[in-house]
Coordinates of C-alpha atoms in Angstrom, one line a residue:
Chain A
M162 CA -6.9 -10.1 -28.9
T163 CA -5.4 -9.1 -25.6
N164 CA -4.3 -5.7 -24.2
F165 CA -0.6 -5.1 -23.6
I166 CA 1.5 -2.1 -22.5
L167 CA 4.2 -1.1 -24.9
K168 CA 7.1 0.7 -23.1
Y169 CA 10.3 2.2 -24.5
S170 CA 13.2 1.3 -22.1
E171 CA 16.1 3.4 -23.4
A172 CA 17.1 7.0 -22.3
T173 CA 17.4 8.1 -26.0
E174 CA 14.5 9.2 -28.1
P175 CA 12.5 6.3 -29.5
D176 CA 12.3 5.7 -33.3
V177 CA 8.6 6.3 -33.6
K178 CA 8.5 5.7 -37.4
K179 CA 9.9 2.2 -36.9
M180 CA 7.6 1.4 -34.0
T181 CA 4.6 2.6 -35.9
A182 CA 5.6 0.6 -39.0
V183 CA 6.0 -2.6 -36.9
L184 CA 2.6 -2.1 -35.2
S185 CA 0.9 -1.4 -38.6
A186 CA 2.5 -4.4 -40.2
H187 CA 1.1 -6.7 -37.5
G188 CA -2.4 -5.0 -37.3
V189 CA -1.8 -3.8 -33.8
R190 CA -4.4 -1.3 -32.6
V191 CA -3.4 1.5 -30.2
L192 CA -6.1 1.8 -27.6
D193 CA -4.6 4.6 -25.6
G194 CA -1.7 6.7 -27.0
S195 CA -1.8 9.4 -24.3
L196 CA 1.7 8.5 -23.1
L197 CA 3.3 8.2 -26.6
P198 CA 6.0 8.3 -27.8
T199 CA 7.4 6.1 -24.9
T200 CA 4.3 4.2 -23.7
A201 CA 1.0 3.0 -25.2
L202 CA -1.8 0.6 -24.5
V203 CA -2.1 -1.7 -27.5
E204 CA -4.3 -4.6 -28.6
I205 CA -2.3 -7.6 -29.8
E206 CA -3.1 -11.1 -31.1
E207 CA -1.2 -13.2 -28.5
S208 CA 0.1 -15.5 -31.2
S209 CA 1.9 -12.6 -32.8
L210 CA 3.5 -11.4 -29.6
A211 CA 6.9 -13.0 -30.0
V212 CA 7.4 -11.8 -33.6
I213 CA 6.2 -8.3 -32.7
Q214 CA 8.7 -8.2 -29.9
T215 CA 11.5 -9.4 -32.2
D216 CA 10.6 -6.8 -34.9
L217 CA 10.4 -3.9 -32.3
G218 CA 13.8 -4.8 -30.8
T219 CA 15.0 -5.0 -27.3
E220 CA 14.5 -1.3 -26.7
W221 CA 10.8 -1.9 -26.4
N222 CA 9.2 -4.0 -23.6
I223 CA 5.7 -5.5 -23.8
Y224 CA 3.9 -6.1 -20.6
P225 CA 0.4 -7.5 -20.1
E226 CA -2.3 -5.1 -19.0
K227 CA -3.3 -6.1 -15.4
N228 CA -6.2 -5.2 -13.1
Y229 CA -5.5 -3.8 -9.5
G230 CA -7.9 -3.9 -6.6
I231 CA -8.4 -1.9 -3.5
P232 CA -7.2 -4.1 -0.6
G233 CA -10.3 -4.5 1.4
T234 CA -10.7 -6.0 4.9
Q235 CA -14.4 -6.9 4.8
K236 CA -14.9 -10.7 5.3
K237 CA -16.9 -12.3 2.5
A238 CA -19.0 -15.4 2.5
K239 CA -17.8 -17.0 -0.7
R240 CA -20.1 -20.1 -0.7
K241 CA -23.7 -20.7 0.0
S242 CA -24.2 -22.1 3.5
Chain B
M280 CA 12.0 -4.3 22.8
K281 CA 11.3 -7.9 22.1
Q282 CA 14.2 -10.1 21.2
Q283 CA 14.4 -10.4 17.4
R284 CA 15.8 -13.4 15.6
K285 CA 18.9 -12.5 13.5
S286 CA 18.6 -14.6 10.4
S287 CA 20.8 -13.6 7.4
E288 CA 19.7 -14.0 3.8
N289 CA 21.3 -13.2 0.5
Y290 CA 20.3 -10.0 -1.5
I291 CA 21.4 -8.5 -4.7
L292 CA 22.4 -4.8 -4.7
L293 CA 21.8 -2.7 -7.8
P294 CA 21.9 1.0 -8.7
I295 CA 18.5 2.6 -8.9
S296 CA 18.7 2.8 -12.7
K297 CA 20.1 0.1 -14.9
T298 CA 22.5 -2.6 -13.7
R299 CA 25.7 -0.7 -13.4
V300 CA 26.5 2.4 -11.5
N301 CA 27.7 5.4 -13.4
P302 CA 30.3 7.3 -11.3
N303 CA 29.6 10.6 -13.0
E304 CA 25.8 10.4 -12.4
S305 CA 26.0 8.9 -8.9
P306 CA 29.4 9.4 -7.3
K307 CA 28.2 8.4 -3.7
V308 CA 26.7 5.1 -5.0
A309 CA 29.9 4.5 -7.0
E310 CA 32.0 5.1 -3.9
F311 CA 29.8 2.7 -1.9
F312 CA 30.0 0.0 -4.6
T313 CA 33.8 0.4 -4.7
Q314 CA 33.9 -0.1 -0.9
L315 CA 31.8 -3.3 -1.2
Q316 CA 33.9 -4.5 -4.2
S317 CA 37.1 -4.4 -2.1
S318 CA 35.3 -6.4 0.7
S319 CA 34.0 -9.0 -1.8
E320 CA 37.5 -10.1 -2.6
A321 CA 38.0 -11.2 1.0
T322 CA 34.4 -12.3 1.7
T323 CA 34.5 -10.8 5.1
A324 CA 31.8 -9.0 7.1
I325 CA 31.9 -5.2 6.9
S326 CA 30.1 -2.6 9.0
L327 CA 28.0 0.1 7.4
N328 CA 26.8 3.3 9.0
V329 CA 23.1 3.7 9.8
R330 CA 21.2 6.9 9.3
K331 CA 20.0 8.1 12.8
R332 CA 19.5 11.3 14.7
P333 CA 22.7 13.1 15.6
A334 CA 21.9 12.8 19.3
Q335 CA 21.5 9.0 19.2
N336 CA 24.2 6.6 19.6
S337 CA 25.8 5.4 16.3
D338 CA 24.7 2.1 15.0
E339 CA 26.0 -0.2 12.3
I340 CA 24.7 -2.8 9.9
T341 CA 26.8 -5.8 9.3
V342 CA 26.8 -7.2 5.8
T343 CA 29.0 -9.8 4.0
V344 CA 29.7 -9.3 0.4
L345 CA 29.6 -12.8 -1.2
D346 CA 30.1 -12.0 -4.9
S347 CA 30.3 -9.0 -7.3
I348 CA 30.1 -8.2 -11.0
D349 CA 33.0 -5.8 -11.4
T350 CA 33.3 -2.6 -9.4
E351 CA 30.3 -0.9 -11.0
G352 CA 28.0 -4.0 -11.2
A353 CA 25.7 -5.9 -9.0
K354 CA 26.8 -7.2 -5.6
L355 CA 25.5 -10.3 -3.8
I356 CA 25.4 -9.7 0.0
S357 CA 24.3 -11.5 3.1
I358 CA 22.4 -9.3 5.6
S359 CA 20.2 -10.0 8.6
K360 CA 16.5 -9.7 7.7
E361 CA 16.0 -7.5 10.8
E362 CA 18.4 -4.9 9.2
L363 CA 16.8 -4.7 5.8
A364 CA 14.6 -1.7 6.5
N365 CA 17.6 0.0 8.2
F366 CA 19.6 -0.6 5.1
R367 CA 17.0 0.7 2.7
F368 CA 16.6 3.9 4.7
S369 CA 20.4 4.4 5.1
Y370 CA 21.3 3.7 1.5
P371 CA 18.3 4.8 -0.6
G372 CA 20.3 5.2 -3.8
V373 CA 20.7 1.4 -4.0
R374 CA 18.0 -1.3 -4.9
I375 CA 18.1 -4.4 -2.7
I376 CA 16.5 -7.4 -4.2
P377 CA 16.1 -10.9 -2.7
E378 CA 18.3 -13.6 -4.3
R379 CA 15.9 -16.1 -5.8
F380 CA 16.3 -19.7 -7.0
Y381 CA 14.4 -21.0 -9.9
S382 CA 13.3 -24.7 -10.4
P383 CA 12.5 -26.7 -13.4
A384 CA 8.8 -26.2 -14.3
I385 CA 7.6 -29.7 -13.4
A386 CA 3.9 -30.0 -13.2
S387 CA 2.8 -31.3 -9.7
R388 CA -0.2 -33.5 -9.1
E389 CA -3.2 -31.4 -8.1
I390 CA -4.6 -32.2 -4.7
M391 CA -8.4 -32.4 -4.8
K392 CA -10.3 -31.5 -1.7
I393 CA -13.7 -33.1 -1.4
R394 CA -16.1 -31.7 1.1
L395 CA -18.8 -33.9 2.4
S396 CA -22.1 -32.2 2.2
E397 CA -23.9 -31.7 5.5
T398 CA -27.6 -31.8 5.8
Q399 CA -28.6 -29.1 8.2
P400 CA -31.8 -27.2 8.7
L401 CA -32.2 -23.9 6.8
T402 CA -32.7 -20.9 9.1
T403 CA -34.2 -17.7 7.7
V404 CA -33.1 -14.6 9.6
N405 CA -35.0 -11.3 9.3
L406 CA -32.3 -8.9 10.4
R407 CA -32.9 -5.3 11.4
I408 CA -30.1 -2.9 12.1
S409 CA -30.8 0.5 13.8
N410 CA -29.2 3.3 15.7
A411 CA -29.7 4.3 19.4
A412 CA -32.9 6.3 18.3
R413 CA -34.2 3.0 16.8
Q414 CA -34.0 4.3 13.3
G415 CA -33.1 1.7 10.7
I416 CA -29.7 2.1 9.1
P417 CA -29.6 1.5 5.3
G418 CA -26.5 0.3 3.4
V419 CA -25.1 -2.0 6.2
T420 CA -23.4 -5.1 4.8
A421 CA -24.3 -8.1 7.0
V422 CA -22.0 -11.1 6.7
F423 CA -23.1 -14.2 8.7
F424 CA -20.7 -17.3 8.7
S425 CA -22.0 -20.7 9.5
D426 CA -18.5 -22.1 8.9
F427 CA -15.9 -19.3 8.9
S428 CA -12.9 -21.5 7.9
A429 CA -14.8 -22.7 4.8
S430 CA -16.2 -19.2 4.0
R431 CA -19.7 -20.7 4.2
G432 CA -22.4 -18.3 5.1
A433 CA -24.7 -15.6 3.7
S434 CA -24.5 -11.9 3.3
G435 CA -26.8 -9.0 2.3
V436 CA -27.1 -5.2 2.5
T437 CA -29.8 -3.5 4.5
D438 CA -32.6 -1.7 2.7
A439 CA -33.9 1.8 3.4
K440 CA -35.6 0.5 6.6
G441 CA -32.4 -1.1 7.8
Q442 CA -33.7 -4.6 7.1
V443 CA -32.3 -7.6 5.2
T444 CA -33.2 -11.3 5.1
L445 CA -30.5 -14.0 5.2
K446 CA -30.8 -17.7 4.8
L447 CA -28.2 -20.0 6.4
N448 CA -27.8 -23.7 7.0
G449 CA -27.7 -24.6 10.7
T450 CA -28.9 -22.8 13.8
K451 CA -25.7 -21.0 14.8
A452 CA -23.5 -18.3 13.2
E453 CA -19.8 -18.9 14.0
R454 CA -19.1 -15.2 13.2
I455 CA -21.2 -12.2 12.4
Y456 CA -19.8 -9.0 10.8
L457 CA -21.9 -5.8 10.3
Y458 CA -20.2 -3.2 8.1
P459 CA -22.0 0.2 7.9
E460 CA -21.1 2.5 5.1
H461 CA -20.4 5.5 7.4
S462 CA -21.1 7.3 10.7
Y463 CA -21.3 4.1 12.8
W464 CA -18.9 1.5 14.2
G465 CA -19.3 -1.9 12.7
H466 CA -20.3 -4.9 14.9
Y467 CA -18.6 -8.3 15.4
A468 CA -19.9 -11.3 17.3
T469 CA -19.1 -15.0 17.6
D470 CA -21.1 -18.2 18.3
V471 CA -24.5 -16.5 17.9
T472 CA -27.7 -18.6 18.0
L473 CA -29.8 -17.7 15.0
K474 CA -33.4 -16.5 15.4
R475 CA -36.1 -15.7 13.0
D476 CA -35.9 -12.0 14.0
M477 CA -32.7 -10.5 15.0
N478 CA -31.9 -6.9 15.9
Y479 CA -28.6 -5.0 16.3
T480 CA -28.0 -1.5 17.4
L481 CA -24.9 0.2 16.0
E482 CA -22.9 2.8 17.9
Q483 CA -22.5 6.2 16.3
F484 CA -19.1 8.0 16.5
L485 CA -18.2 11.6 16.4
P486 CA -15.3 13.1 14.2
G487 CA -13.5 14.0 17.4
Y488 CA -13.2 10.4 18.6
K489 CA -9.7 9.3 19.6
D490 CA -9.0 6.5 17.2
A491 CA -5.6 4.8 16.7
L492 CA -4.4 7.5 14.4
R493 CA -5.1 10.2 16.9
Y494 CA -3.8 8.2 19.8
F495 CA -0.3 8.4 18.2
Y496 CA -0.8 11.7 16.3
H497 CA -2.6 14.5 18.0
T498 CA -4.0 15.9 14.8
S499 CA -6.6 18.2 16.5
T500 CA -3.8 20.2 18.1
W501 CA -1.4 20.2 15.3
R502 CA -1.0 23.3 13.2
P503 CA -1.3 23.1 9.4
I504 CA 2.0 22.4 7.7
E505 CA 3.6 25.7 6.6
R506 CA 5.7 24.5 3.6
K507 CA 3.7 23.2 0.7
V508 CA 4.0 19.5 0.1
K509 CA 2.1 18.1 -2.8
V510 CA 0.6 14.6 -2.3
G511 CA -0.8 12.6 -5.2
V512 CA -3.5 10.1 -4.3
I513 CA -4.0 7.4 -6.9
D514 CA -7.3 5.9 -5.9
T515 CA -11.1 6.1 -6.5
G516 CA -11.0 9.9 -6.6
I517 CA -11.4 12.4 -3.8
G518 CA -14.4 14.1 -2.4
P519 CA -16.1 16.5 -2.6
H520 CA -16.1 16.9 1.2
E521 CA -16.3 20.0 3.3
D522 CA -13.1 19.0 5.2
L523 CA -11.1 18.5 2.0
T524 CA -9.4 20.9 -0.3
V525 CA -8.4 19.2 -3.6
L526 CA -5.9 21.3 -5.6
G527 CA -6.4 19.4 -8.8
G528 CA -6.2 16.0 -10.5
K529 CA -7.2 13.9 -13.4
N530 CA -9.5 11.0 -14.1
L531 CA -7.3 8.4 -15.8
V532 CA -10.0 5.8 -16.3
R533 CA -10.2 5.0 -20.0
G534 CA -13.3 6.3 -21.6
E535 CA -14.3 8.6 -18.8
E536 CA -14.1 12.4 -18.6
E537 CA -10.7 13.6 -17.3
S538 CA -12.2 16.3 -15.2
R539 CA -14.3 13.9 -13.1
Y540 CA -11.8 13.1 -10.4
G541 CA -14.3 13.2 -7.5
D542 CA -15.2 10.0 -5.5
V543 CA -18.4 8.1 -5.5
E544 CA -17.1 5.0 -3.7
G545 CA -15.5 6.4 -0.5
H546 CA -12.1 4.8 -0.4
G547 CA -10.1 7.7 -2.0
T548 CA -11.9 10.3 0.1
H549 CA -11.1 8.3 3.3
V550 CA -7.4 8.0 2.2
A551 CA -7.2 11.7 1.4
G552 CA -8.8 12.7 4.7
I553 CA -6.2 10.8 6.7
I554 CA -3.5 12.8 4.8
A555 CA -4.9 16.3 4.8
A556 CA -8.4 16.8 6.1
G557 CA -8.7 20.2 7.7
G558 CA -12.2 20.8 9.1
H559 CA -14.2 19.1 11.8
M560 CA -11.7 16.3 11.5
K561 CA -8.0 16.7 10.9
G562 CA -5.6 14.6 8.9
V563 CA -1.9 14.2 9.8
A564 CA -0.8 16.8 7.3
E565 CA -3.5 19.5 7.1
G566 CA -2.3 22.0 4.6
A567 CA -0.7 19.4 2.3
E568 CA -1.8 20.0 -1.3
L569 CA -3.9 17.0 -2.5
M570 CA -4.0 15.8 -6.1
S571 CA -6.6 13.3 -7.1
Y572 CA -5.7 10.7 -9.7
R573 CA -8.8 8.5 -10.2
V574 CA -7.9 5.1 -11.7
F575 CA -10.8 2.9 -10.4
A576 CA -14.0 2.8 -12.5
K577 CA -17.0 2.5 -10.2
G578 CA -17.1 -1.0 -8.7
Q579 CA -14.1 -2.2 -10.8
G580 CA -10.4 -2.8 -10.6
A581 CA -7.8 -0.4 -12.0
S582 CA -5.8 -1.1 -15.1
N583 CA -2.0 -1.0 -14.6
F584 CA -2.0 1.2 -17.7
D585 CA -4.3 3.8 -16.0
I586 CA -2.1 3.6 -12.9
I587 CA 1.1 4.3 -14.9
K588 CA -0.7 7.2 -16.5
A589 CA -1.5 8.5 -13.0
I590 CA 2.1 8.2 -11.9
D591 CA 3.2 10.0 -15.1
Q592 CA 0.7 12.8 -14.4
A593 CA 1.9 13.1 -10.8
I594 CA 5.4 13.5 -12.1
K595 CA 4.2 16.2 -14.5
D596 CA 2.2 17.9 -11.8
G597 CA 5.3 18.2 -9.5
C598 CA 4.0 16.0 -6.7
D599 CA 6.4 15.3 -3.8
L600 CA 4.8 12.1 -2.6
I601 CA 2.4 9.6 -4.2
N602 CA 0.0 7.4 -2.1
M603 CA -1.0 4.1 -3.6
S604 CA -3.4 2.2 -1.4
L605 CA -3.8 -0.6 -3.9
G606 CA -2.0 -3.8 -4.8
E607 CA -1.9 -7.2 -6.4
A608 CA 0.1 -10.3 -5.8
Q609 CA 2.4 -10.4 -8.8
D610 CA 5.2 -8.1 -9.8
D611 CA 4.4 -5.7 -12.6
E612 CA 7.3 -4.2 -14.5
A613 CA 5.1 -1.7 -16.2
I614 CA 4.3 -0.1 -12.9
S615 CA 7.8 -0.5 -11.3
S616 CA 9.4 1.2 -14.3
Y617 CA 7.1 4.2 -13.7
I618 CA 7.8 4.2 -9.9
K619 CA 11.4 4.3 -10.8
D620 CA 10.7 7.3 -13.1
A621 CA 9.0 9.0 -10.2
Y622 CA 11.9 8.3 -7.9
N623 CA 14.3 9.7 -10.5
A624 CA 12.1 12.8 -10.5
G625 CA 12.5 13.2 -6.7
I626 CA 9.2 11.7 -5.8
L627 CA 8.6 9.0 -3.1
C628 CA 5.8 6.4 -3.7
F629 CA 4.1 4.9 -0.6
A630 CA 2.2 1.7 -1.1
A631 CA 0.0 -0.6 1.0
N632 CA 1.4 -3.9 2.2
G633 CA -1.9 -5.6 1.4
N634 CA -4.6 -7.2 3.5
D635 CA -4.2 -10.9 2.8
N636 CA -4.0 -12.1 6.4
R637 CA -0.2 -12.3 6.7
G638 CA 0.3 -13.0 3.1
P639 CA 3.5 -11.8 1.3
V640 CA 3.8 -8.0 0.8
S641 CA 1.7 -7.0 -2.3
F642 CA 3.0 -5.3 -5.4
P643 CA 3.8 -2.4 -5.8
A644 CA 4.6 -2.2 -2.1
A645 CA 7.1 -5.0 -2.5
Y646 CA 9.0 -3.1 -5.2
S647 CA 12.3 -1.9 -3.8
L648 CA 11.8 1.7 -4.7
A649 CA 8.3 1.9 -3.1
I650 CA 7.8 2.5 0.7
A651 CA 5.8 -0.4 2.0
V652 CA 3.5 0.2 4.9
S653 CA 1.9 -2.4 7.2
A654 CA -1.1 -1.8 9.5
M655 CA -1.0 -1.7 13.2
G656 CA -3.7 -1.1 15.8
R657 CA -4.2 -0.2 19.4
K658 CA -6.5 -1.8 21.9
G659 CA -8.9 0.6 23.5
T660 CA -9.2 2.8 20.5
F661 CA -12.4 1.1 19.2
P662 CA -15.4 -0.4 21.0
D663 CA -15.0 -4.1 22.2
S664 CA -17.9 -5.2 20.0
S665 CA -16.7 -3.5 16.8
V666 CA -15.4 -5.4 13.8
Q667 CA -12.0 -3.9 14.7
S668 CA -11.8 -6.2 17.7
G669 CA -11.5 -9.2 15.3
A670 CA -8.2 -7.6 14.0
I671 CA -6.4 -8.0 17.3
H672 CA -3.6 -10.5 16.7
E673 CA 0.1 -11.1 17.7
P674 CA 2.7 -9.8 17.3
F675 CA 2.1 -7.3 20.1
G676 CA 4.5 -4.4 20.5
T677 CA 6.8 -3.4 23.4
D678 CA 3.6 -1.7 24.6
E679 CA 1.3 -4.8 24.5
A680 CA -1.8 -2.6 23.7
N681 CA -0.2 -2.2 20.2
F682 CA -0.6 -5.0 17.6
I683 CA -0.1 -5.7 14.0
A684 CA -3.6 -6.1 12.4
D685 CA -4.5 -9.7 11.7
F686 CA -5.1 -8.8 8.0
S687 CA -1.8 -7.0 7.4
N688 CA 0.6 -8.7 5.0
Q689 CA 4.2 -9.1 6.2
G690 CA 7.6 -9.7 4.8
S691 CA 11.1 -8.3 4.6
E692 CA 9.9 -5.6 2.1
T693 CA 8.0 -3.8 4.9
D694 CA 9.5 -0.3 5.4
L695 CA 7.2 1.2 7.9
T696 CA 4.1 0.6 10.0
A697 CA 1.3 3.0 10.8
P698 CA -2.2 3.0 12.4
G699 CA -4.7 1.1 10.2
V700 CA -7.3 -0.3 12.5
G701 CA -10.5 1.6 13.2
I702 CA -9.4 4.8 11.4
I703 CA -12.0 7.6 11.2
S704 CA -11.8 9.8 8.1
T705 CA -13.8 11.7 5.5
Y706 CA -16.5 10.0 3.4
P707 CA -18.5 11.3 0.4
G708 CA -21.6 13.3 1.2
N709 CA -19.8 15.2 4.0
H710 CA -20.0 12.0 6.1
Y711 CA -17.2 10.3 8.2
A712 CA -16.5 6.6 8.2
V713 CA -14.4 4.0 10.0
M714 CA -12.2 1.9 7.8
D715 CA -9.5 -0.6 8.4
G716 CA -6.6 -1.7 6.2
T717 CA -3.1 -1.1 5.0
S718 CA -5.1 1.3 2.7
M719 CA -5.4 3.5 5.8
S720 CA -2.0 3.0 7.3
C721 CA -0.3 3.9 3.9
P722 CA -1.7 7.4 3.8
A723 CA -1.0 7.8 7.6
A724 CA 2.6 7.2 6.7
A725 CA 2.6 9.3 3.6
G726 CA 0.9 12.1 5.4
M727 CA 3.3 12.0 8.2
A728 CA 6.1 12.0 5.6
A729 CA 4.6 15.2 4.2
R730 CA 4.5 16.8 7.7
I731 CA 8.1 15.8 8.4
L732 CA 9.4 16.9 5.0
A733 CA 7.6 20.2 5.3
G734 CA 10.2 20.9 8.1
S735 CA 13.0 20.6 5.6
P736 CA 12.8 23.2 2.8
K737 CA 16.4 22.5 1.9
I738 CA 15.4 19.0 0.8
L739 CA 12.2 20.0 -0.9
D740 CA 14.1 22.8 -2.8
L741 CA 16.6 20.3 -4.2
P742 CA 16.5 19.7 -8.0
R743 CA 13.9 17.1 -8.9
N744 CA 16.2 14.0 -9.4
Q745 CA 17.2 10.8 -7.7
T746 CA 19.3 12.6 -5.1
R747 CA 16.2 14.5 -3.9
A748 CA 14.4 11.2 -3.4
D749 CA 17.4 9.7 -1.6
E750 CA 17.6 12.7 0.7
M751 CA 13.9 12.5 1.5
V752 CA 14.3 8.8 2.5
K753 CA 17.3 9.6 4.6
Y754 CA 15.5 12.5 6.3
L755 CA 12.5 10.4 7.1
A756 CA 14.8 7.7 8.6
I757 CA 15.6 10.1 11.4
Y758 CA 12.0 10.3 12.4
T759 CA 11.2 6.6 12.9
K760 CA 10.6 4.6 16.0
L761 CA 10.5 0.9 16.4
L762 CA 7.5 -0.4 18.3
G763 CA 8.8 -3.9 18.9
F764 CA 6.9 -6.0 16.3
G765 CA 9.9 -7.2 14.5
A766 CA 11.3 -6.1 11.1
N767 CA 9.0 -8.2 8.9
F768 CA 6.0 -6.5 10.5
E769 CA 7.2 -2.9 11.0
G770 CA 10.3 -2.3 8.9
K771 CA 12.0 0.8 10.4
G772 CA 9.0 1.4 12.6
M773 CA 6.5 4.3 12.8
L774 CA 7.1 7.9 11.6
Y775 CA 6.9 10.5 14.4
T776 CA 7.6 14.2 14.6
N777 CA 8.6 15.0 18.1
D778 CA 10.2 13.7 21.2
E779 CA 6.9 13.7 23.1
L780 CA 5.4 11.2 20.8
H781 CA 8.8 9.3 20.7
S782 CA 8.6 8.7 24.5
K783 CA 4.9 7.8 24.2
I784 CA 5.6 5.0 21.7

C-alpha cells in the first residue's frame, strides 16, 4: 500500500457520494480527510491505481505523496575515509 | 553591467488557470493573447512593454510568436533567456513554460565506476573546539574530508566539553568544515596536516554585526512597516524567541498537535527572523505579521500533503505572502495546484532556488507561479576563515565583491536574488545563528516584498483574486535592481526600497 493525494480538479462541487463509493469499492483508506471534499490523503494498492483513476473519472487527479527536505548547505562526508 | 549572452529559446504561454483564456474573467490577458495571435500569423518579432519605474527610460522585450492554438489558447514563443524574468514580472497573468522534447524511453547502459581502494594509515584526531575564553563549545558539527571530490572523510558532533574524536585515512585533510549550532561563526580550512590533538577557536558574533543582509538592507535604522502584511512561513515552525512575535499558525504534521507550531530545530525560526525580527536584531520587515505553518516533523522531511494543507491554511488565514524555504528536484502537481490556488486568492509564494551547487532550480521554485530566489553573498561580510569563505564563486557582480553563492542553483526560472551567505538571524532559545542558503535568501526577498507592498495599500486592499497577485508582482518589479550576475543567476535582480540603496548596488 502506498500513500497518494486525491485532488478534485474542477471548479464545480465534487460528487462526494460517487467518490466515496469508488474508494470503498476498492478498499481505499483515507489517512487524512482534513481537506475534503476536494483533497484527501489516501492509501492505495498500487496495482489498483489505474482502475481507481478510471472509476473516479478525469475530474479527480491522483498524485503520489512525496517528501520534501530543507535545502541545507552543510557539507557531508558520505563515505568512510 | 557585464555583457550577457542573448540566446533565444522557445516557451509556451498559458493563462494562469486552465489552458484557454476566458475574456470575461481575464480581459487583459485575453487582449494580450489576441495581440500575440495576430503576430503568430506572420511569425514576426514583436516588442512588448516592460514594467519599470515611471522615471526610467522605457524598455521593451522582443518575442517571436511561433505558433498558436486559436486566439484564446496556448502560444509558442521564442524569447531571450535574459528577458524571461522581465517577462514574468511584466506579464504576471500568464504562465511561461519551457518547450520540452520527449524521447523514446530506451534503457541506456549503466556506467560502473570502480574505485581502487587505497591503503593509507588511519589517523585518530581528538578534536576540541572552544571559544576565546577557552570554554568548550558543544553541538559543533565537524566534517573532515580526506578526499573532498569523493566525499570521503569523517564527521562528528562535539560533546558538552566541546570534544569529538574522528578517524580518517591518511595524514592530511583536504578540507575541514566546523558548523556551530549558534552564536559563533563556523570555520573552514584546506590542506590541513592531521595531528592526534587538534584545537580550534571559534569567533563569536554579536546580533548587530553587519552581515550581507544588513550590508544591503539597513534593518537597524528602518522603521517597522506601518501597513499590516501577513507572511506565512511553511517550515519547521517558529520560535519562541524574544525578538519574534508570531500572530498564529498551525502544526500540519500528521499525528501531531495542531497547536504546536513552535520550532525545535532552528531553520524556521531563522527564516522568520530574517523576515520580521524586531528586538536586538531586526528583520527586513519588522512589523509584518508572521504565521507559522509547521510541516517538518523533527529530523524528517515534509510530506507534500502536509505542505498543501499549509498552503490551504495560509489561504484561509488571509496571508499576503508565503515563504517556502524547501524544495525537491521533481515537479509535483499536487503542490503546484495549491500554489495556483494561492495565486488565485491574491497570495504570492516565494520559494528557494535550492542548494545543489549550480543544479537546476528546485521545485516549487521552478513552478511558473512561484517566485524563485537564488542566493548571493558579499565579500567582507564574514570572517576570512569562516565556512562562508568557501561559498565565494563566480559569477561576480558589477561590483566584484558581490557573488552568487557556490551552492545556489541556477536556471531560467530564477526570478530574484537576495543575500543568503553568512546571514545572522534568530535561533531557538533566544540565541542567534549564522546560516547560509537559498533558505535564507528566500525570506530576505519575501520580507522585502512585504516591506515594499506595505507601501501600497491600494494593492493590498484589492479583492483577493488573481488580479491582486498580478498587481503585487507588477509593483515589486518596479523595485528591482540588476547586480550584473546574468539572468539565470539573478532573474530580475534584488529587491530594494529606496534610491540610496539603488545607487549603492
